[in-house]
């Protein structure tokens, strides 16, 4: 479990980012935290997580987080929350739901397509690398 809170807050769209994580990110601290979260949520099927639509454990290690709001760009907070809500709707979950990785990955596997990620994430700087779509495809192939 390391130093991660339990249950761990995860904002909904970060589930997709976790699938695509390959060691890149906004700072060393961010990458280190993301790496720990990815390791836990992909290796421990029962680790308790709470799916939210707001600042989470990952954002708190991000240099773009200011007072628990995303300030990457002027409208980022609104945009990332809209992305979270789109993911929650797709998964059939409400913000605040506590769930396990096993269940949430099962829902992601059933609910998302590559095109859906391209639509929800169309403005993200990381999309064109293709890692997130490949991460989904790997989950769905497993
Ligand atoms: S494209 Fe961006 S927001 Fe979308 S899953 Fe990947 S890193 Fe996350
Ligand atoms: S603060 Fe913004 S850019 Fe940083 S992890 Fe959170 S949503 Fe992403």
XYZ file of N, CA and C and ligand atoms in Angstrom:
442
model
N 0.832 -1.208 0.000
C 0.000 0.000 0.000
C 0.868 1.259 0.000
N 2.088 1.147 0.568
C 2.981 2.303 0.547
C 2.374 3.480 1.270
N 2.574 4.702 0.724
C 2.071 5.881 1.412
C 0.765 6.391 0.808
N 0.060 5.567 0.100
C -1.202 5.994 -0.497
C -2.332 5.906 0.521
N -3.213 6.909 0.484
C -4.377 6.895 1.368
C -5.296 5.734 0.992
N -6.065 5.292 1.958
C -7.014 4.210 1.706
C -8.328 4.515 2.435
N -9.423 4.726 1.719
C -9.550 4.658 0.274
C -8.839 5.823 -0.413
N -8.500 5.612 -1.652
C -7.742 6.595 -2.432
C -8.685 7.338 -3.380
N -8.677 8.678 -3.296
C -9.486 9.485 -4.226
C -8.882 9.440 -5.627
N -9.696 9.074 -6.588
C -9.246 9.098 -7.984
C -10.296 9.824 -8.805
N -9.897 10.885 -9.487
C -10.880 11.580 -10.315
C -11.127 10.707 -11.549
N -12.376 10.706 -11.998
C -12.818 9.689 -12.954
C -11.958 9.617 -14.206
N -11.599 10.762 -14.809
C -10.860 10.656 -16.072
C -9.441 10.148 -15.860
N -8.956 10.221 -14.622
C -7.611 9.690 -14.351
C -7.544 8.170 -14.505
N -8.692 7.513 -14.481
C -8.676 6.070 -14.752
C -8.102 5.816 -16.145
N -8.482 6.663 -17.090
C -7.985 6.493 -18.463
C -6.510 6.870 -18.555
N -6.126 7.932 -17.820
C -4.707 8.342 -17.813
C -3.840 7.227 -17.223
N -4.353 6.543 -16.205
C -3.606 5.450 -15.561
C -3.319 4.353 -16.586
N -4.309 4.059 -17.424
C -4.108 3.019 -18.438
C -2.983 3.386 -19.403
N -2.810 4.689 -19.636
C -1.828 5.127 -20.633
C -0.489 5.556 -20.058
N -0.332 5.450 -18.739
C 0.890 5.989 -18.117
C 2.133 5.201 -18.504
N 3.139 5.919 -18.995
C 4.420 5.280 -19.326
C 5.577 6.107 -18.799
N 5.399 6.684 -17.623
C 6.496 7.396 -16.979
C 6.639 8.851 -17.371
N 5.676 9.368 -18.133
C 5.724 10.793 -18.490
C 4.777 11.574 -17.587
N 5.043 12.891 -17.446
C 4.158 13.698 -16.609
C 4.670 15.110 -16.462
N 4.073 15.834 -15.530
C 4.309 17.274 -15.427
C 5.493 17.669 -14.547
N 5.982 16.733 -13.720
C 7.132 17.008 -12.852
C 7.610 15.661 -12.286
N 8.778 15.674 -11.657
C 9.272 14.430 -11.047
C 8.342 13.945 -9.953
N 7.856 14.887 -9.148
C 6.951 14.510 -8.054
C 5.665 13.895 -8.611
N 5.154 14.514 -9.671
C 3.940 14.004 -10.307
C 4.168 12.581 -10.819
N 5.269 12.375 -11.527
C 5.549 11.058 -12.114
C 5.712 9.999 -11.018
N 6.383 10.392 -9.915
C 6.581 9.439 -8.811
C 5.232 9.037 -8.211
N 4.339 10.008 -7.992
C 3.031 9.702 -7.407
C 2.199 8.870 -8.382
N 2.202 9.303 -9.626
C 1.426 8.565 -10.638
C 1.917 7.120 -10.717
N 3.220 6.937 -10.665
C 3.784 5.590 -10.728
C 3.287 4.721 -9.577
N 3.231 5.308 -8.379
C 2.748 4.537 -7.218
C 1.273 4.173 -7.380
N 0.491 5.155 -7.841
C -0.949 4.907 -8.016
C -1.171 3.828 -9.083
N -0.456 3.956 -10.186
C -0.605 2.975 -11.274
C -0.240 1.580 -10.776
N 0.874 1.488 -10.056
C 1.307 0.180 -9.571
C 0.240 -0.446 -8.660
N -0.291 0.369 -7.748
C -1.271 -0.164 -6.797
C -2.560 -0.574 -7.496
N -3.044 0.293 -8.371
C -4.362 0.036 -8.959
C -4.334 -0.987 -10.082
N -3.126 -1.341 -10.527
C -3.064 -2.391 -11.548
C -2.579 -3.725 -10.967
N -2.130 -3.715 -9.714
C -1.638 -4.975 -9.143
C -2.465 -5.442 -7.950
N -3.249 -4.539 -7.381
C -4.029 -4.887 -6.192
C -5.507 -4.717 -6.514
N -6.163 -5.816 -6.796
C -7.542 -5.743 -7.300
C -8.552 -5.337 -6.241
N -8.135 -5.303 -4.967
C -9.102 -4.977 -3.906
C -8.820 -3.641 -3.220
N -7.802 -2.914 -3.669
C -7.457 -1.636 -3.024
C -8.659 -0.681 -3.117
N -9.140 -0.147 -1.979
C -10.347 0.686 -2.043
C -10.092 2.068 -2.651
N -10.894 2.419 -3.635
C -10.777 3.746 -4.244
C -12.148 4.426 -4.246
N -12.117 5.744 -4.217
C -13.348 6.526 -4.320
C -13.250 7.336 -5.601
N -14.220 7.150 -6.484
C -14.194 7.841 -7.779
C -14.863 9.202 -7.614
N -14.151 10.250 -7.967
C -14.659 11.602 -7.738
C -14.573 12.447 -9.027
N -15.119 13.655 -8.963
C -15.034 14.603 -10.086
C -14.412 15.880 -9.547
N -13.141 15.813 -9.209
C -12.445 16.964 -8.648
C -11.024 16.577 -8.300
N -10.347 17.480 -7.620
C -8.941 17.278 -7.249
C -8.749 15.955 -6.497
N -7.768 15.169 -6.928
C -7.546 13.860 -6.306
C -6.098 13.690 -5.847
N -5.778 12.455 -5.475
C -4.434 12.149 -4.973
C -3.363 12.461 -6.016
N -3.674 12.305 -7.276
C -2.705 12.580 -8.350
C -2.548 14.095 -8.535
N -3.666 14.804 -8.582
C -3.600 16.273 -8.741
C -2.755 16.917 -7.635
N -2.822 16.343 -6.433
C -2.103 16.972 -5.312
C -0.594 16.916 -5.477
N -0.102 16.120 -6.416
C 1.336 16.110 -6.713
C 1.638 16.811 -8.036
N 0.658 17.520 -8.569
C 0.820 18.137 -9.892
C 1.115 19.633 -9.753
N 2.082 20.142 -10.501
C 2.396 21.568 -10.419
C 1.276 22.477 -10.939
N 0.328 21.906 -11.662
C -0.793 22.719 -12.165
C -1.922 22.850 -11.151
N -1.817 22.121 -10.033
C -2.863 22.202 -9.015
C -2.616 23.404 -8.110
N -3.595 24.298 -8.077
C -3.513 25.461 -7.177
C -4.770 25.484 -6.335
N -4.583 25.336 -5.023
C -5.728 25.320 -4.106
C -6.786 24.308 -4.537
N -6.314 23.144 -4.916
C -7.181 22.031 -5.322
C -8.042 22.349 -6.539
N -7.536 23.219 -7.386
C -8.183 23.466 -8.674
C -7.135 23.350 -9.766
N -7.527 22.792 -10.902
C -6.580 22.630 -12.007
C -6.391 23.973 -12.713
N -5.163 24.465 -12.705
C -4.870 25.759 -13.324
C -3.894 25.629 -14.482
N -3.936 24.479 -15.157
C -3.025 24.287 -16.303
C -3.273 25.395 -17.332
N -4.543 25.638 -17.619
C -4.947 26.772 -18.447
C -6.111 27.439 -17.731
N -6.511 28.618 -18.231
C -7.542 29.386 -17.523
C -8.829 28.593 -17.317
N -9.206 27.774 -18.316
C -10.479 27.053 -18.211
C -10.297 25.571 -17.869
N -9.104 25.213 -17.387
C -8.822 23.785 -17.170
C -9.716 23.148 -16.118
N -9.994 23.846 -15.035
C -10.808 23.246 -13.978
C -12.167 22.803 -14.535
N -12.808 23.685 -15.286
C -14.117 23.348 -15.850
C -13.978 22.184 -16.838
N -12.918 22.249 -17.630
C -12.738 21.211 -18.654
C -12.468 19.843 -18.041
N -11.608 19.785 -17.022
C -11.298 18.467 -16.449
C -12.494 17.915 -15.677
N -13.266 18.787 -15.048
C -14.471 18.299 -14.362
C -15.478 17.753 -15.374
N -15.623 18.431 -16.502
C -16.533 17.941 -17.537
C -16.064 16.567 -18.033
N -14.744 16.410 -18.134
C -14.191 15.118 -18.566
C -14.507 14.041 -17.515
N -14.353 14.396 -16.247
C -14.684 13.443 -15.179
C -16.149 13.021 -15.260
N -17.030 13.996 -15.462
C -18.459 13.682 -15.493
C -18.804 12.812 -16.694
N -18.132 13.066 -17.821
C -18.365 12.237 -19.012
C -17.929 10.794 -18.741
N -16.817 10.627 -18.049
C -16.328 9.274 -17.740
C -17.262 8.595 -16.739
N -17.686 9.333 -15.716
C -18.613 8.763 -14.730
C -19.897 8.275 -15.406
N -20.426 9.102 -16.297
C -21.663 8.730 -16.985
C -21.450 7.453 -17.785
N -20.364 7.407 -18.471
C -20.034 6.234 -19.286
C -19.919 4.974 -18.415
N -19.355 5.126 -17.245
C -19.155 3.977 -16.349
C -20.414 3.614 -15.562
N -21.424 4.505 -15.622
C -22.641 4.246 -14.845
C -22.418 4.413 -13.358
N -21.532 5.338 -12.983
C -21.212 5.570 -11.572
C -21.526 7.012 -11.188
N -21.752 7.227 -9.899
C -21.910 8.586 -9.392
C -20.635 9.004 -8.687
N -20.359 10.313 -8.694
C -19.197 10.815 -7.958
C -19.344 10.432 -6.494
N -18.252 9.967 -5.900
C -18.274 9.577 -4.499
C -18.434 8.073 -4.296
N -18.609 7.346 -5.387
C -18.750 5.886 -5.268
C -17.434 5.251 -4.841
N -17.504 4.388 -3.834
C -16.311 3.619 -3.449
C -16.359 2.284 -4.192
N -15.224 1.895 -4.708
C -15.197 0.748 -5.612
C -13.808 0.120 -5.553
N -13.663 -1.067 -6.084
C -12.334 -1.693 -6.148
C -11.787 -1.582 -7.570
N -10.467 -1.687 -7.719
C -9.898 -1.707 -9.068
C -10.511 -2.812 -9.926
N -10.733 -3.985 -9.359
C -11.281 -5.091 -10.161
C -12.599 -4.667 -10.807
N -13.475 -4.038 -10.016
C -14.766 -3.665 -10.587
C -14.634 -2.492 -11.564
N -13.831 -1.524 -11.183
C -13.783 -0.343 -12.055
C -13.099 -0.668 -13.387
N -12.064 -1.508 -13.369
C -11.428 -1.864 -14.655
C -12.373 -2.694 -15.505
N -13.200 -3.507 -14.843
C -14.208 -4.266 -15.590
C -15.179 -3.322 -16.294
N -15.587 -2.270 -15.575
C -16.504 -1.297 -16.183
C -15.842 -0.522 -17.309
N -14.580 -0.117 -17.101
C -13.862 0.610 -18.164
C -13.761 -0.271 -19.410
N -13.438 -1.517 -19.181
C -13.273 -2.469 -20.286
C -14.551 -2.581 -21.118
N -15.690 -2.625 -20.432
C -16.971 -2.797 -21.122
C -17.502 -1.504 -21.727
N -17.145 -0.361 -21.140
C -17.845 0.886 -21.471
C -17.138 1.784 -22.470
N -15.835 1.598 -22.640
C -15.091 2.548 -23.472
C -14.608 1.938 -24.782
N -14.495 2.808 -25.785
C -13.864 2.418 -27.049
C -12.741 3.422 -27.296
N -11.871 3.087 -28.225
C -10.789 4.001 -28.586
C -11.364 5.347 -29.020
N -12.440 5.301 -29.794
C -13.032 6.554 -30.281
C -13.597 7.396 -29.152
N -14.118 6.702 -28.127
C -14.660 7.443 -26.982
C -13.534 8.202 -26.277
N -12.386 7.565 -26.118
C -11.250 8.265 -25.502
C -10.835 9.437 -26.392
N -10.776 9.224 -27.686
C -10.366 10.318 -28.583
C -11.328 11.494 -28.481
N -12.618 11.186 -28.265
C -13.622 12.249 -28.158
C -13.478 12.986 -26.814
N -13.456 12.237 -25.731
C -13.403 12.849 -24.398
C -12.085 13.607 -24.203
N -11.013 13.099 -24.765
C -9.669 13.639 -24.513
C -9.133 14.469 -25.678
N -10.014 14.927 -26.554
C -9.527 15.537 -27.802
C -8.602 16.732 -27.579
N -8.709 17.396 -26.447
C -7.867 18.576 -26.231
C -6.652 18.287 -25.354
N -6.420 17.043 -25.003
C -5.300 16.732 -24.109
C -3.993 16.617 -24.886
N -2.935 17.178 -24.328
C -1.627 17.184 -24.990
C -1.040 15.782 -25.161
N -1.512 14.820 -24.359
C -0.919 13.478 -24.381
C -1.620 12.547 -25.375
N -2.795 12.945 -25.848
C -3.592 12.033 -26.670
C -2.833 11.552 -27.901
N -2.129 12.474 -28.566
C -1.508 12.112 -29.846
C -0.381 11.079 -29.710
N 0.109 10.886 -28.492
C 1.121 9.838 -28.297
C 0.522 8.446 -28.516
N -0.780 8.345 -28.297
C -1.464 7.070 -28.510
C -1.404 6.116 -27.330
N -0.730 6.492 -26.262
C -0.540 5.568 -25.132
C -1.859 5.223 -24.437
N -2.741 6.205 -24.319
C -3.976 5.975 -23.554
C -4.913 5.029 -24.315
N -5.013 5.241 -25.627
C -5.821 4.321 -26.440
C -5.194 2.926 -26.413
N -3.877 2.861 -26.504
C -3.210 1.552 -26.453
C -3.423 0.880 -25.100
N -3.447 1.688 -24.040
C -3.688 1.142 -22.705
C -5.074 0.516 -22.613
N -6.067 1.193 -23.185
C -7.420 0.640 -23.195
C -7.456 -0.654 -24.004
N -6.805 -0.631 -25.152
C -6.822 -1.820 -26.008
C -6.154 -3.009 -25.307
N -5.102 -2.718 -24.535
C -4.417 -3.782 -23.798
C -5.348 -4.354 -22.714
N -6.057 -3.444 -22.019
C -7.012 -3.896 -20.994
C -8.080 -4.782 -21.633
N -8.572 -4.355 -22.787
C -9.656 -5.086 -23.419
C -9.198 -6.410 -24.027
N -7.905 -6.501 -24.311
C -7.374 -7.755 -24.866
C -7.099 -8.792 -23.774
N -6.996 -8.293 -22.521
C -6.599 -9.172 -21.408
C -7.720 -10.057 -20.900
S -5.416 11.661 -23.407
Fe -4.869 12.910 -21.611
S -6.704 13.080 -20.325
Fe -7.034 11.468 -21.841
S -6.495 9.596 -20.784
Fe -4.670 10.280 -21.860
S -3.490 11.577 -20.460
Fe -5.562 11.306 -19.639
S -4.086 19.403 -11.623
Fe -4.939 19.336 -13.693
S -3.217 18.784 -15.036
Fe -2.658 18.274 -12.922
S -3.238 16.114 -12.662
Fe -4.953 17.362 -11.918
S -6.319 17.553 -13.674
Fe -4.317 16.892 -14.470
